[in-house]
XYZ file of C-alpha atoms in Angstrom:
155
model
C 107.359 83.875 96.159
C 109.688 86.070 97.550
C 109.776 88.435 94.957
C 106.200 88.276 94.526
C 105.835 89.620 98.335
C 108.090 92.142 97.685
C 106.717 93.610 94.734
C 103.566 92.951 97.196
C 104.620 94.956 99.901
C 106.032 97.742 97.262
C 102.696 98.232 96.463
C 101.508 98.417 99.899
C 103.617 101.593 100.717
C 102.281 103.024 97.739
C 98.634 101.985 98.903
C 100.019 103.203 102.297
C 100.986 106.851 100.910
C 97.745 106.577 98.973
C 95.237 105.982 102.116
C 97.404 108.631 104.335
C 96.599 111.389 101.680
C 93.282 110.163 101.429
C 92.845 110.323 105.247
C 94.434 114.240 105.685
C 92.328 115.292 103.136
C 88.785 114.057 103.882
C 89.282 114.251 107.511
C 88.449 117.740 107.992
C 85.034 117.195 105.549
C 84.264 113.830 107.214
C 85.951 113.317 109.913
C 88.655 110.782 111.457
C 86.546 107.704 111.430
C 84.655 108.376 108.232
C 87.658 109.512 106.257
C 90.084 106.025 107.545
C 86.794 103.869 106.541
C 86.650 106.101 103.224
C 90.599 105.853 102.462
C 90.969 102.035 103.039
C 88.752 101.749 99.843
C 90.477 104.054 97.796
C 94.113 103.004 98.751
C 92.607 99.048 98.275
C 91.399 99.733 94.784
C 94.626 100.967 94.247
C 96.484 98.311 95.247
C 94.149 96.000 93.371
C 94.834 97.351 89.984
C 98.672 97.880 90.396
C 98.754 94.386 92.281
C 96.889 92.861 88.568
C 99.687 95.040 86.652
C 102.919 94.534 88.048
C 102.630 91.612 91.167
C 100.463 88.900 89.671
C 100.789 90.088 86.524
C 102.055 86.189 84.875
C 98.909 84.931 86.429
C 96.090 84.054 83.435
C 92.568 85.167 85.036
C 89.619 84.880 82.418
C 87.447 86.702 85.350
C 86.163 89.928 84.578
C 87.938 93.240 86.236
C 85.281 94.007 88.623
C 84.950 90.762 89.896
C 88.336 90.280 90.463
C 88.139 93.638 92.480
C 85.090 92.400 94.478
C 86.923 89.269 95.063
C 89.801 91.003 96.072
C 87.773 93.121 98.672
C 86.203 90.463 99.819
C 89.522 88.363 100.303
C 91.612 90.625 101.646
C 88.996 91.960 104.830
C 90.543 89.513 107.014
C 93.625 92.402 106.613
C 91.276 95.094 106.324
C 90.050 94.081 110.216
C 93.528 93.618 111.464
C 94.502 96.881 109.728
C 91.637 99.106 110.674
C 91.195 97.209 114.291
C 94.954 98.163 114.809
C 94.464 101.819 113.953
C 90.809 102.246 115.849
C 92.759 101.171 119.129
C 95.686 103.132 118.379
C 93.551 106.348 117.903
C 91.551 105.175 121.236
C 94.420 104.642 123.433
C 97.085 106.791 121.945
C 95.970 110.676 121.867
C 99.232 111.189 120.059
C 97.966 108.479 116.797
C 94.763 110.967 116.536
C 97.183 113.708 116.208
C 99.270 112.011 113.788
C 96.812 109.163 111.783
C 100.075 108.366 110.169
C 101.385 106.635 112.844
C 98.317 104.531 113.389
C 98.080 104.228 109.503
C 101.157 102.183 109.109
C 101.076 100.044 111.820
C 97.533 99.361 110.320
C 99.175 98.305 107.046
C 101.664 96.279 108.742
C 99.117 94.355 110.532
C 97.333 93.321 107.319
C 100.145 92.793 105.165
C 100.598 89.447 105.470
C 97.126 88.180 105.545
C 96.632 90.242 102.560
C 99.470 88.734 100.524
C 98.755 85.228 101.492
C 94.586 85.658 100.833
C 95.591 87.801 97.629
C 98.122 85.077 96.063
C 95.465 81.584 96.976
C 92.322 83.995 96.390
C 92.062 86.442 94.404
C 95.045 86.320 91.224
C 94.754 82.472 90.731
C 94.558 80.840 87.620
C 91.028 80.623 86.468
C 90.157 78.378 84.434
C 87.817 79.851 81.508
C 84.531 78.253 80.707
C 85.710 78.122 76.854
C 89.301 77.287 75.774
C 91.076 80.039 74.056
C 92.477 80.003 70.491
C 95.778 79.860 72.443
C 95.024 77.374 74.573
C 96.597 73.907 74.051
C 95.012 70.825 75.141
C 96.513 68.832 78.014
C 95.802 65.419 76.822
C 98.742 63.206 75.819
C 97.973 60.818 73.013
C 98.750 57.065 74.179
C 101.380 55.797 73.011
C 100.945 52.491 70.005
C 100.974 49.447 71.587
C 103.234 46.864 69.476
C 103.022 43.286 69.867
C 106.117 41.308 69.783
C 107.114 39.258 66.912
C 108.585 35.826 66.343
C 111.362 37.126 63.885
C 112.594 38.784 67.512
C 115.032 35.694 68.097
């Protein structure tokens, strides 16, 4: 598990770098709010496939891509509101975080990371179990063992 977070939270400063850049350059077509809303989804998707590649990548899913994608949208907004709630109030009661997103930005991402992880490893890259066993697939049932009766020679 440890590992895993790691390799979970490596991913997160790359999904960090990713939704900074992604912030500086929509902001001045969008604007602030728009372009944070805007780069959460991009740095997210991000995360998602490297997440599938490198974190969980041991885990057997038979799901499909994009609902594994959805699901991991959907699991991981609990950290999307404690990431984005953290950076709105930053920018609102910090002039300096509007100047610098950045600063508001990652102590966004640290405020999700956890609930992200934790969502992300019960949720979203779980074993699934597929509606069809594979060709690979073994099956789990044990055959009982042959029941002997004793015999009289025994003595």
């Amino acid at each position: 598990m440890v590992i895993r977070l790691f390799k979970f939270g490596s991913i997160g400063c790359l999904g960090f770098i990713w939704d900074s850049a992604t912030v500086y350059g929509l902001r001045p077509f969008t604007g602030l709010i728009a372009a944070t809303l805007i780069a959460y989804f991009v740095a997210a998707t991000l995360n998602w496939l490297l997440n599938r590649l490198w974190t969980f990548r041991e885990v057997e899913s038979f799901d499909h891509p994009l609902r594994q994608w959805a699901r991991f949208l959907v699991a991981n907004s609990l950290g999307f509101l404690l990431n984005r709630s953290t950076v709105y109030t930053l920018f609102y009661f910090f002039p300096l975080c509007r100047d610098y997103p950045v600063i508001a930005l990652a102590a966004g991402s640290l405020a999700g990371l956890i609930a992200n992880f934790n969502l992300s490893e019960k949720i979203v890259f779980r074993k699934t179990i597929s509606s069809a066993p594979s060709p690979n697939q073994t099956s789990n049932v044990q055959p009982e063992p042959e029941k002997t009766s004793p015999t009289k020679d025994a003595a």
